[in-house]
mmCIF file of C-alpha atoms in Angstrom:
data_model
loop_
_atom_site.group_PDB
_atom_site.id
_atom_site.type_symbol
_atom_site.label_atom_id
_atom_site.label_comp_id
_atom_site.label_asym_id
_atom_site.label_seq_id
_atom_site.Cartn_x
_atom_site.Cartn_y
_atom_site.Cartn_z
ATOM 1 C CA MET A 1 45.307 40.408 145.989
ATOM 2 C CA LYS A 2 44.425 39.278 142.466
ATOM 3 C CA GLY A 3 47.365 37.825 140.552
ATOM 4 C CA ASP A 4 49.836 39.017 143.134
ATOM 5 C CA SER A 5 52.661 36.653 142.136
ATOM 6 C CA TRP A 6 55.916 38.574 141.961
ATOM 7 C CA LEU A 7 59.664 38.081 141.966
ATOM 8 C CA TRP A 8 62.423 40.277 143.370
ATOM 9 C CA VAL A 9 65.053 40.264 140.620
ATOM 10 C CA ASP A 10 68.526 40.286 142.162
ATOM 11 C CA SER A 11 70.513 37.766 140.106
ATOM 12 C CA VAL A 12 71.380 36.884 136.531
ATOM 13 C CA ALA A 13 69.204 33.769 136.812
ATOM 14 C CA LYS A 14 66.176 35.840 137.790
ATOM 15 C CA VAL A 15 66.844 38.270 134.945
ATOM 16 C CA ALA A 16 66.755 35.260 132.604
ATOM 17 C CA GLU A 17 63.440 34.177 134.143
ATOM 18 C CA ALA A 18 61.952 37.641 133.582
ATOM 19 C CA MET A 19 63.168 37.687 129.980
ATOM 20 C CA ALA A 20 61.684 34.250 129.279
ATOM 21 C CA ASP A 21 58.317 35.444 130.588
ATOM 22 C CA MET A 22 58.423 38.645 128.519
ATOM 23 C CA ASP A 23 59.400 36.637 125.441
ATOM 24 C CA GLN A 24 56.111 34.751 125.802
ATOM 25 C CA SER A 25 53.991 37.852 126.473
ATOM 26 C CA SER A 26 52.000 39.945 124.020
ATOM 27 C CA LEU A 27 51.939 42.842 126.459
ATOM 28 C CA ILE A 28 53.677 44.003 129.617
ATOM 29 C CA ALA A 29 52.661 46.483 132.319
ATOM 30 C CA LEU A 30 55.299 48.978 133.404
ATOM 31 C CA ASP A 31 55.646 51.145 136.501
ATOM 32 C CA THR A 32 58.454 52.711 138.519
ATOM 33 C CA GLU A 33 59.024 54.114 141.974
ATOM 34 C CA TYR A 34 61.270 57.138 142.247
ATOM 35 C CA ASP A 35 62.093 59.792 144.818
ATOM 36 C CA SER A 36 61.353 63.290 143.561
ATOM 37 C CA LEU A 37 60.981 64.804 147.032
ATOM 38 C CA HIS A 38 64.484 64.535 148.466
ATOM 39 C CA TYR A 39 66.568 64.991 145.290
ATOM 40 C CA PHE A 40 67.136 67.771 142.793
ATOM 41 C CA ARG A 41 66.976 65.132 140.043
ATOM 42 C CA GLU A 42 64.467 62.346 140.586
ATOM 43 C CA LYS A 43 66.164 59.169 141.794
ATOM 44 C CA LEU A 44 64.938 55.945 140.199
ATOM 45 C CA CYS A 45 64.492 53.327 142.937
ATOM 46 C CA LEU A 46 62.409 50.494 141.436
ATOM 47 C CA VAL A 47 61.146 49.281 138.087
ATOM 48 C CA GLN A 48 58.143 46.946 138.032
ATOM 49 C CA ILE A 49 57.382 44.872 134.943
ATOM 50 C CA ARG A 50 54.360 42.587 134.804
ATOM 51 C CA ALA A 51 54.468 39.930 132.108
ATOM 52 C CA ALA A 52 52.224 36.905 131.515
ATOM 53 C CA LYS A 53 53.153 34.976 134.670
ATOM 54 C CA ARG A 54 54.025 37.549 137.327
ATOM 55 C CA THR A 55 55.408 40.961 138.241
ATOM 56 C CA TYR A 56 59.184 41.379 138.264
ATOM 57 C CA VAL A 57 60.511 43.953 140.722
ATOM 58 C CA LEU A 58 63.831 45.267 139.436
ATOM 59 C CA ASP A 59 66.172 47.183 141.717
ATOM 60 C CA PRO A 60 68.380 49.705 139.877
ATOM 61 C CA LEU A 61 70.256 50.274 143.153
ATOM 62 C CA ASN A 62 71.500 46.688 143.594
ATOM 63 C CA GLY A 63 73.845 46.427 140.623
ATOM 64 C CA ILE A 64 71.534 44.508 138.291
ATOM 65 C CA ASP A 65 72.029 45.699 134.716
ATOM 66 C CA LEU A 66 68.621 46.837 133.483
ATOM 67 C CA SER A 67 69.766 47.273 129.900
ATOM 68 C CA PHE A 68 68.158 43.891 129.124
ATOM 69 C CA LEU A 69 64.848 45.785 129.022
ATOM 70 C CA ARG A 70 65.935 47.820 125.995
ATOM 71 C CA PRO A 71 64.688 45.526 123.188
ATOM 72 C CA TYR A 72 61.377 44.876 124.942
ATOM 73 C CA LEU A 73 60.564 48.556 125.461
ATOM 74 C CA ALA A 74 61.539 49.392 121.879
ATOM 75 C CA ASN A 75 59.746 46.414 120.317
ATOM 76 C CA PRO A 76 56.779 47.767 118.290
ATOM 77 C CA ARG A 77 55.019 44.387 118.508
ATOM 78 C CA LEU A 78 55.047 44.246 122.311
ATOM 79 C CA LEU A 79 52.443 46.476 123.941
ATOM 80 C CA LYS A 80 53.596 48.465 126.986
ATOM 81 C CA ILE A 81 50.849 49.533 129.393
ATOM 82 C CA THR A 82 51.421 52.378 131.860
ATOM 83 C CA HIS A 83 49.312 54.580 134.089
ATOM 84 C CA ALA A 84 50.370 58.240 133.994
ATOM 85 C CA GLY A 85 53.630 56.943 132.591
ATOM 86 C CA ASP A 86 55.113 60.236 131.360
ATOM 87 C CA ASN A 87 57.640 60.570 134.185
ATOM 88 C CA ASP A 88 58.452 56.856 134.170
ATOM 89 C CA ILE A 89 59.386 57.190 130.499
ATOM 90 C CA ARG A 90 61.373 60.391 131.040
ATOM 91 C CA ILE A 91 63.444 58.916 133.859
ATOM 92 C CA LEU A 92 64.095 55.589 132.105
ATOM 93 C CA LYS A 93 65.197 57.479 128.996
ATOM 94 C CA ARG A 94 67.452 59.714 131.109
ATOM 95 C CA ASP A 95 69.108 56.880 133.039
ATOM 96 C CA TYR A 96 69.286 54.154 130.360
ATOM 97 C CA GLY A 97 68.621 55.795 127.003
ATOM 98 C CA PHE A 98 65.656 53.494 126.389
ATOM 99 C CA GLU A 99 63.396 53.923 123.372
ATOM 100 C CA PHE A 100 59.642 53.329 123.706
ATOM 101 C CA ASN A 101 57.255 52.036 121.056
ATOM 102 C CA ASN A 102 53.662 50.756 121.180
ATOM 103 C CA LEU A 103 52.372 52.334 124.376
ATOM 104 C CA PHE A 104 48.925 52.395 125.981
ATOM 105 C CA ASP A 105 48.451 54.673 128.984
ATOM 106 C CA THR A 106 45.374 53.956 131.090
ATOM 107 C CA GLN A 107 45.197 57.420 132.632
ATOM 108 C CA ARG A 108 45.367 59.132 129.244
ATOM 109 C CA ALA A 109 42.767 56.732 127.847
ATOM 110 C CA ALA A 110 40.381 57.346 130.755
ATOM 111 C CA HIS A 111 40.800 61.110 130.318
ATOM 112 C CA ILE A 112 39.922 60.882 126.615
ATOM 113 C CA LEU A 113 36.846 58.852 127.551
ATOM 114 C CA GLY A 114 35.725 61.662 129.853
ATOM 115 C CA CYS A 115 36.578 60.169 133.224
ATOM 116 C CA ARG A 116 36.727 62.954 135.821
ATOM 117 C CA TYR A 117 38.824 61.166 138.430
ATOM 118 C CA LEU A 118 42.040 59.791 137.006
ATOM 119 C CA ALA A 119 43.729 58.132 139.989
ATOM 120 C CA LEU A 120 44.468 54.474 139.305
ATOM 121 C CA SER A 121 42.349 53.375 142.265
ATOM 122 C CA HIS A 122 39.313 55.218 140.911
ATOM 123 C CA ILE A 123 39.698 53.943 137.345
ATOM 124 C CA VAL A 124 40.214 50.349 138.499
ATOM 125 C CA GLY A 125 37.141 50.646 140.709
ATOM 126 C CA HIS A 126 35.046 52.176 137.938
ATOM 127 C CA TYR A 127 35.997 49.830 135.090
ATOM 128 C CA LEU A 128 36.929 46.607 136.902
ATOM 129 C CA GLY A 129 34.819 46.859 140.047
ATOM 130 C CA VAL A 130 37.872 46.239 142.233
ATOM 131 C CA GLU A 131 38.713 48.351 145.269
ATOM 132 C CA ILE A 132 42.389 49.092 145.762
ATOM 133 C CA LYS A 133 43.909 51.397 148.338
ATOM 134 C CA LYS A 134 46.588 53.866 147.304
ATOM 135 C CA SER A 135 48.357 55.562 150.185
ATOM 136 C CA LYS A 136 49.946 58.978 149.583
ATOM 137 C CA GLU A 137 52.216 58.279 152.520
ATOM 138 C CA MET A 138 53.415 55.074 150.887
ATOM 139 C CA GLN A 139 53.884 56.810 147.539
ATOM 140 C CA ARG A 140 56.176 59.354 149.206
ATOM 141 C CA SER A 141 58.064 56.834 151.314
ATOM 142 C CA LYS A 142 61.847 56.517 151.032
ATOM 143 C CA TRP A 143 62.077 54.031 148.194
ATOM 144 C CA GLU A 144 65.880 54.012 148.194
ATOM 145 C CA ILE A 145 66.135 52.505 151.691
ATOM 146 C CA ARG A 146 66.860 48.792 151.746
ATOM 147 C CA PRO A 147 65.350 46.445 152.686
ATOM 148 C CA LEU A 148 61.959 47.631 151.497
ATOM 149 C CA SER A 149 59.041 46.922 153.798
ATOM 150 C CA GLU A 150 56.345 44.403 152.968
ATOM 151 C CA SER A 151 53.900 47.311 152.603
ATOM 152 C CA GLN A 152 56.164 49.063 150.102
ATOM 153 C CA LEU A 153 56.560 45.919 148.014
ATOM 154 C CA LYS A 154 52.819 45.278 148.054
ATOM 155 C CA TYR A 155 52.219 48.874 146.944
ATOM 156 C CA ALA A 156 54.764 48.589 144.126
ATOM 157 C CA VAL A 157 53.433 45.277 142.824
ATOM 158 C CA GLN A 158 49.798 46.377 143.074
ATOM 159 C CA ASP A 159 50.358 49.153 140.543
ATOM 160 C CA THR A 160 50.985 46.644 137.751
ATOM 161 C CA ILE A 161 48.453 43.931 138.550
ATOM 162 C CA PHE A 162 45.325 45.445 137.021
ATOM 163 C CA LEU A 163 46.793 47.321 134.061
ATOM 164 C CA ALA A 164 46.306 44.556 131.476
ATOM 165 C CA ASP A 165 42.623 44.054 132.352
ATOM 166 C CA LEU A 166 42.139 47.811 132.516
ATOM 167 C CA TYR A 167 43.719 48.215 129.088
ATOM 168 C CA ARG A 168 41.277 45.716 127.572
ATOM 169 C CA GLN A 169 38.262 47.520 129.015
ATOM 170 C CA LEU A 170 39.457 50.980 128.016
ATOM 171 C CA ASP A 171 40.633 49.965 124.555
ATOM 172 C CA GLU A 172 37.291 48.341 123.777
ATOM 173 C CA LYS A 173 35.433 51.459 124.850
ATOM 174 C CA LEU A 174 37.751 53.739 122.840
ATOM 175 C CA CYS A 175 37.091 51.630 119.756
ATOM 176 C CA ARG A 176 33.309 51.590 120.310
ATOM 177 C CA GLN A 177 33.243 55.372 120.639
ATOM 178 C CA GLY A 178 35.509 56.007 117.655
ATOM 179 C CA MET A 179 38.244 57.518 119.816
ATOM 180 C CA ARG A 180 41.033 54.992 119.242
ATOM 181 C CA ASP A 181 42.941 57.148 116.740
ATOM 182 C CA GLN A 182 42.756 60.146 119.067
ATOM 183 C CA ALA A 183 44.092 58.027 121.907
ATOM 184 C CA GLN A 184 46.881 56.606 119.747
ATOM 185 C CA LYS A 185 48.123 60.111 118.967
ATOM 186 C CA ALA A 186 48.266 60.812 122.694
ATOM 187 C CA PHE A 187 50.158 57.580 123.376
ATOM 188 C CA ASP A 188 52.621 58.261 120.548
ATOM 189 C CA GLY A 189 53.218 61.702 122.012
ATOM 190 C CA MET A 190 54.085 60.118 125.344
ATOM 191 C CA THR A 191 56.772 57.921 123.777
ATOM 192 C CA ALA A 192 58.473 61.085 122.527
ATOM 193 C CA VAL A 193 58.778 62.826 125.901
ATOM 194 C CA SER A 194 62.251 63.479 127.283
ATOM 195 C CA TRP A 195 63.645 64.433 130.661
ATOM 196 C CA ARG A 196 64.517 68.064 131.272
ATOM 197 C CA GLU A 197 66.506 69.283 134.241
ATOM 198 C CA LYS A 198 64.925 71.890 136.503
ATOM 199 C CA THR A 199 65.744 75.456 135.560
ATOM 200 C CA LEU A 200 66.050 78.441 137.842
ATOM 201 C CA ASP A 201 62.922 80.546 138.222
ATOM 202 C CA MET A 202 64.526 83.973 137.965
ATOM 203 C CA LEU A 203 61.653 85.520 139.938
ATOM 204 C CA GLY A 204 61.164 82.623 142.335
ATOM 205 C CA HIS A 205 62.457 84.559 145.330
ATOM 206 C CA ARG A 206 59.532 86.957 144.974
ATOM 207 C CA LYS A 207 57.104 84.081 145.533
ATOM 208 C CA ILE A 208 58.467 83.268 148.983
ATOM 209 C CA LYS A 209 55.983 84.134 151.713
ATOM 210 C CA GLY A 210 57.272 87.239 153.473
ATOM 211 C CA PHE A 211 59.061 88.753 150.483
ATOM 212 C CA ASP A 212 56.845 91.860 150.576
ATOM 213 C CA THR A 213 57.809 92.521 154.203
ATOM 214 C CA LEU A 214 61.503 92.942 153.314
ATOM 215 C CA THR A 215 63.324 96.156 152.538
ATOM 216 C CA LYS A 216 64.817 96.620 149.072
ATOM 217 C CA GLY A 217 68.229 95.625 150.357
ATOM 218 C CA GLN A 218 66.852 92.552 152.085
ATOM 219 C CA GLN A 219 64.985 91.561 148.937
ATOM 220 C CA GLU A 220 68.257 91.691 147.025
ATOM 221 C CA ARG A 221 69.864 89.482 149.674
ATOM 222 C CA LEU A 222 66.982 87.025 149.381
ATOM 223 C CA LYS A 223 67.440 86.886 145.605
ATOM 224 C CA ARG A 224 71.133 86.054 146.011
ATOM 225 C CA LEU A 225 70.410 83.382 148.616
ATOM 226 C CA TYR A 226 67.622 81.867 146.523
ATOM 227 C CA ARG A 227 69.911 81.559 143.525
ATOM 228 C CA TRP A 228 72.772 80.170 145.641
ATOM 229 C CA ARG A 229 70.403 77.539 147.063
ATOM 230 C CA PHE A 230 69.316 76.443 143.565
ATOM 231 C CA LYS A 231 72.939 76.129 142.425
ATOM 232 C CA LYS A 232 73.880 74.182 145.570
ATOM 233 C CA ALA A 233 70.911 71.826 145.209
ATOM 234 C CA LYS A 234 71.831 71.127 141.587
ATOM 235 C CA GLN A 235 75.486 70.600 142.492
ATOM 236 C CA THR A 236 74.755 68.178 145.332
ATOM 237 C CA ASN A 237 71.577 66.591 143.885
ATOM 238 C CA ARG A 238 69.591 67.409 146.993
ATOM 239 C CA ALA A 239 66.143 68.990 147.188
ATOM 240 C CA MET A 240 66.331 72.727 147.711
ATOM 241 C CA PHE A 241 64.366 72.620 150.957
ATOM 242 C CA LEU A 242 66.960 70.217 152.369
ATOM 243 C CA ILE A 243 69.710 72.736 151.668
ATOM 244 C CA LEU A 244 67.838 75.664 153.239
ATOM 245 C CA SER A 245 64.101 76.157 153.666
ATOM 246 C CA ASP A 246 62.273 79.239 152.396
ATOM 247 C CA GLN A 247 61.943 80.517 155.945
ATOM 248 C CA GLU A 248 65.649 79.996 156.597
ATOM 249 C CA ILE A 249 66.754 82.070 153.615
ATOM 250 C CA LEU A 250 64.129 84.667 154.532
ATOM 251 C CA SER A 251 65.578 84.908 158.063
ATOM 252 C CA LEU A 252 69.095 85.156 156.675
ATOM 253 C CA SER A 253 67.958 88.016 154.436
ATOM 254 C CA ARG A 254 66.528 89.978 157.355
ATOM 255 C CA ALA A 255 69.360 89.483 159.842
ATOM 256 C CA ASP A 256 72.535 91.519 160.242
ATOM 257 C CA TRP A 257 75.509 89.167 159.860
ATOM 258 C CA GLN A 258 78.558 89.177 157.623
ATOM 259 C CA SER A 259 80.612 86.056 158.306
ATOM 260 C CA GLY A 260 80.300 82.379 159.057
ATOM 261 C CA GLU A 261 81.279 83.060 162.661
ATOM 262 C CA GLU A 262 78.571 85.691 163.073
ATOM 263 C CA LEU A 263 76.085 83.359 161.447
ATOM 264 C CA GLN A 264 76.957 80.630 163.962
ATOM 265 C CA SER A 265 76.494 82.936 166.945
ATOM 266 C CA ALA A 266 73.251 84.437 165.623
ATOM 267 C CA ASN A 267 71.453 81.039 165.744
ATOM 268 C CA LEU A 268 69.729 81.746 162.451
ATOM 269 C CA LEU A 269 70.374 78.209 161.230
ATOM 270 C CA PRO A 270 70.838 74.807 162.835
ATOM 271 C CA SER A 271 74.490 74.490 163.832
ATOM 272 C CA ASP A 272 75.232 71.815 161.215
ATOM 273 C CA LYS A 273 73.923 73.988 158.379
ATOM 274 C CA ALA A 274 75.671 77.089 159.713
ATOM 275 C CA SER A 275 78.940 75.175 159.856
ATOM 276 C CA LEU A 276 78.476 73.558 156.448
ATOM 277 C CA TYR A 277 77.286 76.559 154.474
ATOM 278 C CA GLY A 278 78.327 79.619 156.520
ATOM 279 C CA SER A 279 81.405 80.504 154.502
ATOM 280 C CA GLU A 280 79.628 80.101 151.157
ATOM 281 C CA LEU A 281 76.635 82.106 152.321
ATOM 282 C CA GLY A 282 78.877 84.938 153.492
ATOM 283 C CA LYS A 283 80.665 85.044 150.148
ATOM 284 C CA THR A 284 77.336 84.918 148.316
ATOM 285 C CA LEU A 285 76.127 88.042 150.091
ATOM 286 C CA TYR A 286 79.278 90.026 150.745
ATOM 287 C CA ALA A 287 82.017 88.954 148.346
ATOM 288 C CA ASP A 288 81.609 92.011 146.149
ATOM 289 C CA GLY A 289 81.230 94.356 149.105
#
């Protein structure tokens, strides 16, 4: 892999090494890995920073204080290069209150230039003539589990390696085509994004497959269960489908049960979920008679 030198940052000494490299750099590439599948609020699991010498893989889960990045991300003289960096910026702002200045996003630049396919692998192939493989399975892997596999680390580091060269190609083309000001407005807009917590879709229960097969009373039960599930997911920071799936709350809406004990015996849910949530589910549906 081109320029694949990297360092796992897990000590104060390695933080100092990363800072020394960034101090000597005119630009840095930035990427993150986070889990948005299993959590109600995305969980930040890795931050990757590529400076002049190498990529630094920073682990927000290992106790390293990432606040040292604050002056670099805010520095208007240091260029930050991202690819589809909107969510990276939102999450870093949410978790650390970082400010971002002087951004160049390769996906946004390629879009302005009329590129139809905006995946990093395609843009790198098109502009740099380099083939890289991006696995959806790897992207959705459990990034919070330690130790990370060699494949996960390679995937994480790879995302930063080509961004500087890609920036140079895209920036030159934007300038040649008189689109640099348009692109800059887009980049400035990205630095202003902020994280927003998920909000309840008040009609979301109606979008569940099978809703139209329910009676009016069952539809009302489904609405109550749907809203309970959202509240529980938010409270526990777990993905809604991990609390109860759509089909599970649909089955609960159809069935005739009125207590945690009846729910257990009806086998409508796995025993662990019936035991954990049975009382709350009963109160959700029947507390007001």
